[in-house]
mmCIF file of C-alpha atoms in Angstrom:
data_model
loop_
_atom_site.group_PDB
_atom_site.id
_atom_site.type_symbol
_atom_site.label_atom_id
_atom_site.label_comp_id
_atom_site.label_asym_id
_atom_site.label_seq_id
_atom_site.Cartn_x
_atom_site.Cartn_y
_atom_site.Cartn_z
ATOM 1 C CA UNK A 1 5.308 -12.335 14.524
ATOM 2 C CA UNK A 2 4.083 -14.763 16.708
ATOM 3 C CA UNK A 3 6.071 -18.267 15.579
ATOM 4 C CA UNK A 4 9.785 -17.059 14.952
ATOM 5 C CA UNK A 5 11.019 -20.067 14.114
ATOM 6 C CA UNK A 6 9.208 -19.968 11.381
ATOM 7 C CA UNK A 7 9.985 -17.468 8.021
ATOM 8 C CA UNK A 8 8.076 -14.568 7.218
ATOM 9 C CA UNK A 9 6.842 -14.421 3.731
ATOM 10 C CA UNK A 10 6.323 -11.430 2.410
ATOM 11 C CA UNK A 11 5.227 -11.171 -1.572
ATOM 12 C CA UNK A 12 6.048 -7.911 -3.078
ATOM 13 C CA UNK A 13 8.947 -8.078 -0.692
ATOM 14 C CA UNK A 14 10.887 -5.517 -2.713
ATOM 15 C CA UNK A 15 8.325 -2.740 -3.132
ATOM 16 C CA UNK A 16 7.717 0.108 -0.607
ATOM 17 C CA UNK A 17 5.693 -1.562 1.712
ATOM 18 C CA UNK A 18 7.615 -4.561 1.678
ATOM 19 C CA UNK A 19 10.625 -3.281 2.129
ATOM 20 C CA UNK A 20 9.837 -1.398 5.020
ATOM 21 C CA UNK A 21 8.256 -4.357 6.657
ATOM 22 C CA UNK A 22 11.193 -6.649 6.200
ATOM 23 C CA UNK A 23 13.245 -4.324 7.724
ATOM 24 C CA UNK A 24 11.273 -3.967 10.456
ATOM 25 C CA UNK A 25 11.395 -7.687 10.875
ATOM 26 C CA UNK A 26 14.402 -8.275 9.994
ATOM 27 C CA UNK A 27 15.722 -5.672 12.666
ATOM 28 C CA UNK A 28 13.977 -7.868 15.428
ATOM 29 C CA UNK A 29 15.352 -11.088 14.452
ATOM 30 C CA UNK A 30 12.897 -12.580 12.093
ATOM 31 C CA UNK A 31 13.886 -14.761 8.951
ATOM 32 C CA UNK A 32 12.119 -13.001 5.864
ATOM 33 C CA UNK A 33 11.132 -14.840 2.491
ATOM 34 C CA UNK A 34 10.966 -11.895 -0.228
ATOM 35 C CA UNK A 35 8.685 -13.191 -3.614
ATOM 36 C CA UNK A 36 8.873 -10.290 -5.900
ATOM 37 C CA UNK A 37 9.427 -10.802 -9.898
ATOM 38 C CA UNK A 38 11.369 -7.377 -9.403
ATOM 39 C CA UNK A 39 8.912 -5.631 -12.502
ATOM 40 C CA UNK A 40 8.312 -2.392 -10.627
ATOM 41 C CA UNK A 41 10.799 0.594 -10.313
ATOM 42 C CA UNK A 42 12.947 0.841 -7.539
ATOM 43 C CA UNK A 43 12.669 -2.524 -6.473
ATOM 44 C CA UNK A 44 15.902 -3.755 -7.720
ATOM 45 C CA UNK A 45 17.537 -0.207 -5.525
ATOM 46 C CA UNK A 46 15.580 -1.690 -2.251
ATOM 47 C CA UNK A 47 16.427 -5.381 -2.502
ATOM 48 C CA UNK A 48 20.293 -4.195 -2.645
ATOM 49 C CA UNK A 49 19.516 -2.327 0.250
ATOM 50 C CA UNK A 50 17.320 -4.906 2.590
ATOM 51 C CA UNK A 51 20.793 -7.439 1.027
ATOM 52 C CA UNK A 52 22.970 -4.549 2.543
ATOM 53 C CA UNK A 53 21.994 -4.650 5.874
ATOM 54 C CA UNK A 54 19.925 -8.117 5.988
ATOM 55 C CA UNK A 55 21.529 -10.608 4.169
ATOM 56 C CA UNK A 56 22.113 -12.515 6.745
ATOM 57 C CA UNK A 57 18.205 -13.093 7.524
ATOM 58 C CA UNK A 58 17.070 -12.954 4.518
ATOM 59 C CA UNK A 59 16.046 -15.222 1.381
ATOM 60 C CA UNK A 60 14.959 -13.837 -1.831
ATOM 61 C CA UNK A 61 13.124 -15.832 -4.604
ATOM 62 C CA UNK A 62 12.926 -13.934 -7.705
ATOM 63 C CA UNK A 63 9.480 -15.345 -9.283
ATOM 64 C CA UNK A 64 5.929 -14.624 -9.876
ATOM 65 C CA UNK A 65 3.065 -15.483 -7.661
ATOM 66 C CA UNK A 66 1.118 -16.451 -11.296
ATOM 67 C CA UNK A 67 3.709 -19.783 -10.594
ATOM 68 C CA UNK A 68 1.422 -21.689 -8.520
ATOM 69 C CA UNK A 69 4.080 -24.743 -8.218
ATOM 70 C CA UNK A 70 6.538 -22.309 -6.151
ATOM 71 C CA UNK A 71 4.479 -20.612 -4.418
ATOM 72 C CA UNK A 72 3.259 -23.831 -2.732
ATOM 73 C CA UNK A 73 7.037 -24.903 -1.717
ATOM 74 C CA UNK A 74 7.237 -20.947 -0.453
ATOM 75 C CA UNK A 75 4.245 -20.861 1.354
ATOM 76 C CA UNK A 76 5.098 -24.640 3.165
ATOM 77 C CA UNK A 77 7.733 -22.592 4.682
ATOM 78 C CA UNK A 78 5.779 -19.929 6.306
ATOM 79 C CA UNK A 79 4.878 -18.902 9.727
ATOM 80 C CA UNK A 80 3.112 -15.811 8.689
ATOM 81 C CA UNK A 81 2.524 -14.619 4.908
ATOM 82 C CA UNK A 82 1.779 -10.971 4.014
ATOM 83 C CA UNK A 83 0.963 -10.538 0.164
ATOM 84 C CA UNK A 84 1.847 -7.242 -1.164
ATOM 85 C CA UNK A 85 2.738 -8.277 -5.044
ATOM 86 C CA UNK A 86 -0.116 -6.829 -7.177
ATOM 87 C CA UNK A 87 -0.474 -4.826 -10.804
ATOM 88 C CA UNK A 88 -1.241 -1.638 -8.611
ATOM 89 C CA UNK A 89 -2.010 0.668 -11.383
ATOM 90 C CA UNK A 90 -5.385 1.796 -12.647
ATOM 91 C CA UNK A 91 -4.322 3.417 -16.205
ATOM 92 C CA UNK A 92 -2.792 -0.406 -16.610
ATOM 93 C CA UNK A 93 -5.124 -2.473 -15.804
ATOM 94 C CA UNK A 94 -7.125 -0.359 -17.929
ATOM 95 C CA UNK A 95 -4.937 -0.898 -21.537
ATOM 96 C CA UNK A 96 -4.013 -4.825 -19.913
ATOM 97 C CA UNK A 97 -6.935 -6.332 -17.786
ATOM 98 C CA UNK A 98 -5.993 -9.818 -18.848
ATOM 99 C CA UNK A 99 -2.611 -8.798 -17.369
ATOM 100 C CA UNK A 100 -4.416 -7.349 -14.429
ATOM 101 C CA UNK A 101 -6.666 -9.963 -13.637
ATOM 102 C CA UNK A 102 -3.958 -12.524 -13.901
ATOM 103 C CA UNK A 103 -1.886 -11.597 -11.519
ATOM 104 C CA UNK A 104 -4.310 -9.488 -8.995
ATOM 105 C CA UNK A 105 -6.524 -12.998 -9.120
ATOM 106 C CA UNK A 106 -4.787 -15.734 -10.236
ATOM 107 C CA UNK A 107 -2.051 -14.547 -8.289
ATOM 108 C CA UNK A 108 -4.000 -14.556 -4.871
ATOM 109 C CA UNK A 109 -6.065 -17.751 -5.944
ATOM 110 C CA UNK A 110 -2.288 -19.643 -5.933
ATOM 111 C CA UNK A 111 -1.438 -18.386 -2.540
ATOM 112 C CA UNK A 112 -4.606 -19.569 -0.785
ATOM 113 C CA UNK A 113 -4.906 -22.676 -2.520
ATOM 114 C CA UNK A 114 -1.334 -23.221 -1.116
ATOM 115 C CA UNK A 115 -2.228 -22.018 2.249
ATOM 116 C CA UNK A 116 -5.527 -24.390 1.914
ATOM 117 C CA UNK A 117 -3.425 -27.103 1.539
ATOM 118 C CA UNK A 118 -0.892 -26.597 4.243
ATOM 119 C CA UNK A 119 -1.002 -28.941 7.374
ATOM 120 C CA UNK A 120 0.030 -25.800 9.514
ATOM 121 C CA UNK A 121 -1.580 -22.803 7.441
ATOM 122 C CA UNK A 122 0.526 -19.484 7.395
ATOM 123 C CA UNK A 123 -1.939 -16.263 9.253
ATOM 124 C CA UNK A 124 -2.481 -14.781 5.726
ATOM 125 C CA UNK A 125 -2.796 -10.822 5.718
ATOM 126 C CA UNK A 126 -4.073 -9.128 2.379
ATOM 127 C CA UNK A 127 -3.590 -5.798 1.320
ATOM 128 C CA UNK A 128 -6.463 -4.759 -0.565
ATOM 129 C CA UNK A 129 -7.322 -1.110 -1.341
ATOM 130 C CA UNK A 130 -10.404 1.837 -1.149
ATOM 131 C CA UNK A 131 -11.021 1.386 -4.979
ATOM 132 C CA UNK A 132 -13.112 -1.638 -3.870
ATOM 133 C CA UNK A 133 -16.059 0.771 -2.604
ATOM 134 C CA UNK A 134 -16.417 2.597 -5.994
ATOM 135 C CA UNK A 135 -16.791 6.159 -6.896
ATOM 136 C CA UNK A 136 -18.957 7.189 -3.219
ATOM 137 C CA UNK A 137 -20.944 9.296 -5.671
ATOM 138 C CA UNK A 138 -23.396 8.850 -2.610
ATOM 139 C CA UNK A 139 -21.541 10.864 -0.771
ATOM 140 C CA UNK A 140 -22.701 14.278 -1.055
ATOM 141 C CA UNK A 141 -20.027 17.092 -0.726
ATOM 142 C CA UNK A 142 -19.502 20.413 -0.833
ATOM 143 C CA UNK A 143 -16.667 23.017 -1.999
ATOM 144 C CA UNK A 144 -14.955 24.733 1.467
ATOM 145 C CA UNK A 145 -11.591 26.397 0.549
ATOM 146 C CA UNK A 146 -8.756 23.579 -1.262
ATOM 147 C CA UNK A 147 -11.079 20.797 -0.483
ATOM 148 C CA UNK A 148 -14.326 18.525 -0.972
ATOM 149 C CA UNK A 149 -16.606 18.049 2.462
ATOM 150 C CA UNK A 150 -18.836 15.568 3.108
ATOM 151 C CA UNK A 151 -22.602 17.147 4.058
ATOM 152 C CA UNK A 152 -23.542 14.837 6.214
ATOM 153 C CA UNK A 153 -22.051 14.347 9.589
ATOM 154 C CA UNK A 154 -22.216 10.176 8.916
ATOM 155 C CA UNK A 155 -19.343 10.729 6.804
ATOM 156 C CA UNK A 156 -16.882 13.099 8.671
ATOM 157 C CA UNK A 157 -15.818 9.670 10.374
ATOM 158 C CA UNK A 158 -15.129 8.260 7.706
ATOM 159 C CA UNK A 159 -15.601 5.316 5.346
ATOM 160 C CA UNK A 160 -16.164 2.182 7.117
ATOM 161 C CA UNK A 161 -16.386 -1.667 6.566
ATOM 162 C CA UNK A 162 -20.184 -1.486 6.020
ATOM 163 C CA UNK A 163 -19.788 0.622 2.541
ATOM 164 C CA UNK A 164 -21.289 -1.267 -0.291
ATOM 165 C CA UNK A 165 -18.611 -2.514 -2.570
ATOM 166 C CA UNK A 166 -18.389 -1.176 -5.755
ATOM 167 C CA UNK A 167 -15.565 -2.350 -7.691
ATOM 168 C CA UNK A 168 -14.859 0.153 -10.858
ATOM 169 C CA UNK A 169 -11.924 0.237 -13.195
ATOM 170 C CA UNK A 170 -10.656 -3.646 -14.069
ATOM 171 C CA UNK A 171 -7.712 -2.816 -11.284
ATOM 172 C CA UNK A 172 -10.999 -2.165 -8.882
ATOM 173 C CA UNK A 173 -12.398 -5.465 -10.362
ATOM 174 C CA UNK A 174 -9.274 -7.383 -9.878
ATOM 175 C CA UNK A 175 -8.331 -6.405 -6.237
ATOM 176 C CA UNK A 176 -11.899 -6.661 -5.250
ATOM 177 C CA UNK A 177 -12.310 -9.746 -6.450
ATOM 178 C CA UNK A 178 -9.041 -10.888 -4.460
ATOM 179 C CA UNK A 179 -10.464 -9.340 -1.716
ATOM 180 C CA UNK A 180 -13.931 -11.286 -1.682
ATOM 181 C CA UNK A 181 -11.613 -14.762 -2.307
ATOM 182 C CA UNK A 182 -9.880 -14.224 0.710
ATOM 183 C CA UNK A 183 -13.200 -13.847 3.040
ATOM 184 C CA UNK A 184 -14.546 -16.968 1.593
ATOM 185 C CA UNK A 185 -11.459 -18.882 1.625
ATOM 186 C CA UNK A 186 -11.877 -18.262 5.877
ATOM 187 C CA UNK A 187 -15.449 -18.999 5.795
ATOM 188 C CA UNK A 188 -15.473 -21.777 3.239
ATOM 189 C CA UNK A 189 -11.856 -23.426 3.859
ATOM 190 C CA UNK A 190 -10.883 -21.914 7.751
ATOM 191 C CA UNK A 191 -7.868 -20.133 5.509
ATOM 192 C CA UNK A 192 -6.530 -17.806 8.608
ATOM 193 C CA UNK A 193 -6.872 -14.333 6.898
ATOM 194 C CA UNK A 194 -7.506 -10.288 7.249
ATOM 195 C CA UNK A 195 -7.543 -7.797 4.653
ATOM 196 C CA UNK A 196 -6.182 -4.339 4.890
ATOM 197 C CA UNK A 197 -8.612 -1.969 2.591
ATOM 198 C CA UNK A 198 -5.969 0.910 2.391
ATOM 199 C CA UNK A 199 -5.970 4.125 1.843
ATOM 200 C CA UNK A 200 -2.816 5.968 0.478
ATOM 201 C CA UNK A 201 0.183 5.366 2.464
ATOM 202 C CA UNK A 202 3.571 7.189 2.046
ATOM 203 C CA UNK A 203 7.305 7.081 3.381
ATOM 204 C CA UNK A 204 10.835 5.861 3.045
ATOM 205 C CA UNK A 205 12.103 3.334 -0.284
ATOM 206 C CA UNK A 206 8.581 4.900 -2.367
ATOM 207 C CA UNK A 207 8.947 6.352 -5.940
ATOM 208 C CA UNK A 208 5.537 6.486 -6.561
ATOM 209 C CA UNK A 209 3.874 7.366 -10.032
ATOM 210 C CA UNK A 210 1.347 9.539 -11.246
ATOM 211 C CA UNK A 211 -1.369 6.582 -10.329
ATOM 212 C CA UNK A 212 0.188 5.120 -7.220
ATOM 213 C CA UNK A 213 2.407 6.639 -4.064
ATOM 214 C CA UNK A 214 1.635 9.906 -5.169
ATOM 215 C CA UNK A 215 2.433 11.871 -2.154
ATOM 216 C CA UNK A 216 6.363 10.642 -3.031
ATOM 217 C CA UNK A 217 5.716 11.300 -7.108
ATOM 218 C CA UNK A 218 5.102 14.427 -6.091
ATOM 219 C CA UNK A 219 7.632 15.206 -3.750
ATOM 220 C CA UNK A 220 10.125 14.009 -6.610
ATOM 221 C CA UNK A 221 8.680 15.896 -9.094
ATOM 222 C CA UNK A 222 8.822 19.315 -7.079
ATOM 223 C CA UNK A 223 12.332 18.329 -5.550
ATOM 224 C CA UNK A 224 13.696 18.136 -9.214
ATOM 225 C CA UNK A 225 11.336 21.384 -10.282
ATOM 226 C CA UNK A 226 9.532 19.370 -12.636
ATOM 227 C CA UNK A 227 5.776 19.872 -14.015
ATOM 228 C CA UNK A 228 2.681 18.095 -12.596
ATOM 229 C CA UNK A 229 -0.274 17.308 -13.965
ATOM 230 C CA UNK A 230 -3.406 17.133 -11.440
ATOM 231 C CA UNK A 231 -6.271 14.585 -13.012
ATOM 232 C CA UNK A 232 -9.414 16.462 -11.749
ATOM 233 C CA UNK A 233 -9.933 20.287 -9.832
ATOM 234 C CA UNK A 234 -7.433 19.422 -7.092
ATOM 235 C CA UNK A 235 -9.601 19.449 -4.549
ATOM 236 C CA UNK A 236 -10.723 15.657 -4.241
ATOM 237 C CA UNK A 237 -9.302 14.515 -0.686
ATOM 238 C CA UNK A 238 -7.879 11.175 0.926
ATOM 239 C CA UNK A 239 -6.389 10.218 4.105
ATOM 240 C CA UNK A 240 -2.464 9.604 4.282
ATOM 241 C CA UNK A 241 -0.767 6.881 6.254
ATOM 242 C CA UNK A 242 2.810 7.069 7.175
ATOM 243 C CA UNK A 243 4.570 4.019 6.800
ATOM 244 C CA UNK A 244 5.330 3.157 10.335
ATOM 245 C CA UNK A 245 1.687 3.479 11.118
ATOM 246 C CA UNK A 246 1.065 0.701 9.133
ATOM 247 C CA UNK A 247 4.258 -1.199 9.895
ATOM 248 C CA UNK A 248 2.505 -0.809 13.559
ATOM 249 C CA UNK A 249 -0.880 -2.476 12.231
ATOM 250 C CA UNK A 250 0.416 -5.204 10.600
ATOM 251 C CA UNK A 251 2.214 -6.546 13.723
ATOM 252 C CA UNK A 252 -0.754 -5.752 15.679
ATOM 253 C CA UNK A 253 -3.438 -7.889 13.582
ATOM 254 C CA UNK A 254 -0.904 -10.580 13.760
ATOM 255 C CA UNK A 255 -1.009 -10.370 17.361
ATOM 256 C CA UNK A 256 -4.782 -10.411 17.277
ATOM 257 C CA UNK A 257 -4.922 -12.643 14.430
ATOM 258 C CA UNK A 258 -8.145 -14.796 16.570
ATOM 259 C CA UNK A 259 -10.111 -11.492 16.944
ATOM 260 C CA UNK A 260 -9.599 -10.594 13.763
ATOM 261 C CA UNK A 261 -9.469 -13.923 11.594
ATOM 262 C CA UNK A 262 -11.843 -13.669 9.007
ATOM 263 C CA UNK A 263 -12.603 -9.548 9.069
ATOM 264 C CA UNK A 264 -11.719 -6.915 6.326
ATOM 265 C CA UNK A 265 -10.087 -3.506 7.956
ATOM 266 C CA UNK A 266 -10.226 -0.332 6.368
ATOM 267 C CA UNK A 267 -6.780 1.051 7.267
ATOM 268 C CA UNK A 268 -6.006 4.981 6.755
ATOM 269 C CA UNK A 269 -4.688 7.934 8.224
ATOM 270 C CA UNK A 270 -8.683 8.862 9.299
ATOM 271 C CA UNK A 271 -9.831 12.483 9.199
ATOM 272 C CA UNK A 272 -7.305 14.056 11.384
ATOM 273 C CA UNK A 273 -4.772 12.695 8.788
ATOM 274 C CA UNK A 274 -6.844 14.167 5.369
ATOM 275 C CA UNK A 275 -5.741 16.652 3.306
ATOM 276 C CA UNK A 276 -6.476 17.591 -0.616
ATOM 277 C CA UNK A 277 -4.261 16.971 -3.923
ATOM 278 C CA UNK A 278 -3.690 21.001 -3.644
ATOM 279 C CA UNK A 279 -3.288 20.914 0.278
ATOM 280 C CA UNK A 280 -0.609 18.506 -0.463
ATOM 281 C CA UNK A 281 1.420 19.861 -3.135
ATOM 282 C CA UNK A 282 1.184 23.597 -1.252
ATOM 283 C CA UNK A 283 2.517 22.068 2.096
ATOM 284 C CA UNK A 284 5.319 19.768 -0.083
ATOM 285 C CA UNK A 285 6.636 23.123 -2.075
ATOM 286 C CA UNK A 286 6.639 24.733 1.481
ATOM 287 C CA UNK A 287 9.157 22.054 2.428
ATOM 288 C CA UNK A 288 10.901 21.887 -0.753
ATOM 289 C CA UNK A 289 11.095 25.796 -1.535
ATOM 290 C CA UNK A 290 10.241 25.009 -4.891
ATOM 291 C CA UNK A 291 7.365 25.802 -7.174
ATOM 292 C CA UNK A 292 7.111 23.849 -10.553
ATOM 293 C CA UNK A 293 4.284 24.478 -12.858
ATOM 294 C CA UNK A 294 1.248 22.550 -12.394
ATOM 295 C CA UNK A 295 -1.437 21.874 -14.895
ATOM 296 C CA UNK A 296 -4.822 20.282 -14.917
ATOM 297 C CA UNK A 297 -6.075 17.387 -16.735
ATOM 298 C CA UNK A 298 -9.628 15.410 -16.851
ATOM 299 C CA UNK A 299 -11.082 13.564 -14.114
ATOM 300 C CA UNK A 300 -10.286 9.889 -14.208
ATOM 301 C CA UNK A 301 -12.858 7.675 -14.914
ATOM 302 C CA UNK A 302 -14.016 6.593 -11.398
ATOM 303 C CA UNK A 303 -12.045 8.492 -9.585
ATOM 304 C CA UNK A 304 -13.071 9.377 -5.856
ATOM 305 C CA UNK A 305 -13.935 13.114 -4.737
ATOM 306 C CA UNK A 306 -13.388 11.913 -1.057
ATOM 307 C CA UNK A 307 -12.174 9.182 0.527
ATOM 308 C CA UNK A 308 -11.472 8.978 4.399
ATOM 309 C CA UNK A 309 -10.959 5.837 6.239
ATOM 310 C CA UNK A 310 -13.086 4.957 9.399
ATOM 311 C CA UNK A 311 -10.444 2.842 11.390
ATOM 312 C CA UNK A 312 -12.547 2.300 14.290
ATOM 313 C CA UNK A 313 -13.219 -1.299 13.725
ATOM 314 C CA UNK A 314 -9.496 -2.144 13.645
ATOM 315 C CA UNK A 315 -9.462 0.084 16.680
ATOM 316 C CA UNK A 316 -11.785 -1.538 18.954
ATOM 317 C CA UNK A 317 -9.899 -5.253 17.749
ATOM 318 C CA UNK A 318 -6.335 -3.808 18.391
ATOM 319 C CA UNK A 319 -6.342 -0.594 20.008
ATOM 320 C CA UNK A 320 -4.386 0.096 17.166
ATOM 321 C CA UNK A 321 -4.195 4.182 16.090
ATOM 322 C CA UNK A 322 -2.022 6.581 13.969
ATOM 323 C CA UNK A 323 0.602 8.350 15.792
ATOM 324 C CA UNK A 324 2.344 10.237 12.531
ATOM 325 C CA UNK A 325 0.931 13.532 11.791
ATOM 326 C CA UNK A 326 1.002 14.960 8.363
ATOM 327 C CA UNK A 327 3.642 17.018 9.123
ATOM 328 C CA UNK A 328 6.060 14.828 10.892
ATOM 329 C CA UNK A 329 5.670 12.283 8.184
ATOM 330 C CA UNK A 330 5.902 14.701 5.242
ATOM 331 C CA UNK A 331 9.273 16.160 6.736
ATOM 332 C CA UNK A 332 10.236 12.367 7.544
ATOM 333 C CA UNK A 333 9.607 11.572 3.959
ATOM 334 C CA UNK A 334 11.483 15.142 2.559
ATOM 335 C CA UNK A 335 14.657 13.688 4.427
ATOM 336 C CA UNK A 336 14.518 10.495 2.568
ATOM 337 C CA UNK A 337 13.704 11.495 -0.851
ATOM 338 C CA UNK A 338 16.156 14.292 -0.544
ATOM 339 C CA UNK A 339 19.009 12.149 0.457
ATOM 340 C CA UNK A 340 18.708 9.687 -1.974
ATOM 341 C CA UNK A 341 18.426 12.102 -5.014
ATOM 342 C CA UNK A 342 21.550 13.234 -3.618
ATOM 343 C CA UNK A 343 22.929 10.213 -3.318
ATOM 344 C CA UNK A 344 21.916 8.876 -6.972
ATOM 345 C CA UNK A 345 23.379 12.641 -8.224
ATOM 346 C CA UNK A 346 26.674 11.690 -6.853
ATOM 347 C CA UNK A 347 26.903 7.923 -8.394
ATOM 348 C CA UNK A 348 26.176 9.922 -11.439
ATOM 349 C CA UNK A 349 29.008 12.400 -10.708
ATOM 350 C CA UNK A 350 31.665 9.740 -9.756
ATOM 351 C CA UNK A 351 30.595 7.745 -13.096
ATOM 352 C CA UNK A 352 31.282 10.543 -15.436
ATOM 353 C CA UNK A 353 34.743 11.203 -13.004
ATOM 354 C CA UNK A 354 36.041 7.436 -13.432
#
């Protein structure tokens, strides 16, 4: 980051993406702030692990962005602030969108009134997601093999900024409306801001679920041989981001941060980084050796039949591109996963031994 004298703040600290980007910072000498209310799995496993290796560097404050008085004395601390917290699931914000809505909008609302009132306002980065551009169902596609292809050439780019938002599903609703805040909170209130409109990234410290980080739920699932249920034919398609990839953007808008004050990215692996549900699980049980039974269930309401990210814009700002293939970041990920079910087999072993 650009002031290191000043913390990091990094909501959501203990999730996947945050842990990954403390670490990074942290490894390079930066002070991190961690805000994270610790509700999703595996966050407790990666704060003891950032404390592990960090602890030196790093502050934790176990609370809710929803507390508006401390995220105010957080943010008056920040040089930089990247907010990750969220309710990131679709099925819950579907049976809790007061829930959702409280925390994807109040939540956000308290951080850039905070920022708003700073004397030295924190860059603000925003990670926002694909759902805000709807269902596409104006993209026209056609059946070739595992996957879904766009018929027109427009879209074998991608989806960029320009897509007309279309926020579905009250976790669509929620984010979007974050989303929108944070552009008028630059225009309206010079808040220094970017959003990240991601597509699905992957890597290291995820556990994923059935709605969210599925590339690691599924790796899990067919490491352990158990069943998976596809939602849909399979054959719906999104681009994949390895971790580092987006580690590697995040410094780089900060960098940037007066070219690209004020603009919403879509971030993604692009096309040469796309691949199908079935493409996926067929090159995972290649790695793994392993075949559980899958099974197929309804389409979610909503749900996307393609969805490729046009990074060009973030490009041309940054120079910024992918560098991990599908591949190298699937076998990266294998390593991970693999180890650490090991690892949590063993603690098992040596409980039962004691």
């Amino acid at each position: 980051m650009n002031n290191i004298d000043k913390p990091v703040v990094i909501t959501g600290g203990a999730g996947f993406i945050g842990t990954n980007l403390a670490a990074r910072l942290l490894e390079k000498g930066h002070r991190i702030i961690i805000v994270d209310n610790l509700s999703r799995s595996g966050s407790q496993r990666n704060l003891q692990w950032l404390f592990d290796k960090y602890s030196n560097l790093l502050q934790v404050n176990i609370c809710d962005i929803r507390d508006s008085y401390k995220m105010s004395e957080i943010i008056k601390m920040a040089g930089t602030v990247f907010h990750f917290a969220a309710q990131v699931a679709v099925t819950k914000s579907v049976e809790n969108p007061v829930e959702d809505f409280k925390v994807n909008v109040e939540g956000t609302l308290n951080i850039l009134e905070s920022i708003r009132r700073s004397d030295d306002p924190p860059f603000l980065v925003f990670t926002s997601t694909n759902k805000v551009y709807g269902k596409l169902s104006n993209v026209k596609l056609v059946e070739k093999g595992l996957r879904y292809h766009p018929v027109s050439d427009i879209y074998c780019n991608g989806i960029n900024e320009n897509t007309l938002l279309d926020f579905q599903s009250p976790y669509g609703c929620s984010k979007g409306s974050a989303d929108q805040y944070i552009l008028d909170y630059c225009r309206t209130y010079d808040v220094p801001a970017s959003v990240f409109r991601m597509s699905c990234i992957y890597g290291p410290h995820q556990f994923g679920t059935e709605d969210q980080g599925w590339v690691a739920y599924f790796l899990f699932r067919i490491i352990q041989n158990l069943p998976i249920t596809i939602y849909g034919d399979g054959k719906q398609v999104r681009d994949i981001l390895y971790i580092d990839d987006l580690l590697e953007a995040f410094e780089l808008v900060v960098k940037n941060k007066e070219n690209c004050n004020g603009h919403a990215f879509t971030i993604g692996g692009g096309p040469s980084n796309s691949i199908s549900i079935l493409e996926c699980i067929q090159l995972l049980q290649r790695h793994c050796a392993k075949f559980p039974p899958l099974s197929f269930a309804p389409w979610r309401n909503g749900d996307q039949y393609y969805y490729v990210s046009d990074t060009s814009k973030f490009n041309n700002l940054t120079g910024w591109k992918p560098s991990v293939d599908i591949e190298s970041g699937i076998s990266r990920l294998y390593e991970w996963v693999s180890a650490f079910i090991s690892s949590e087999e063993s603690s098992v072993v040596k409980e039962k031994t004691i």
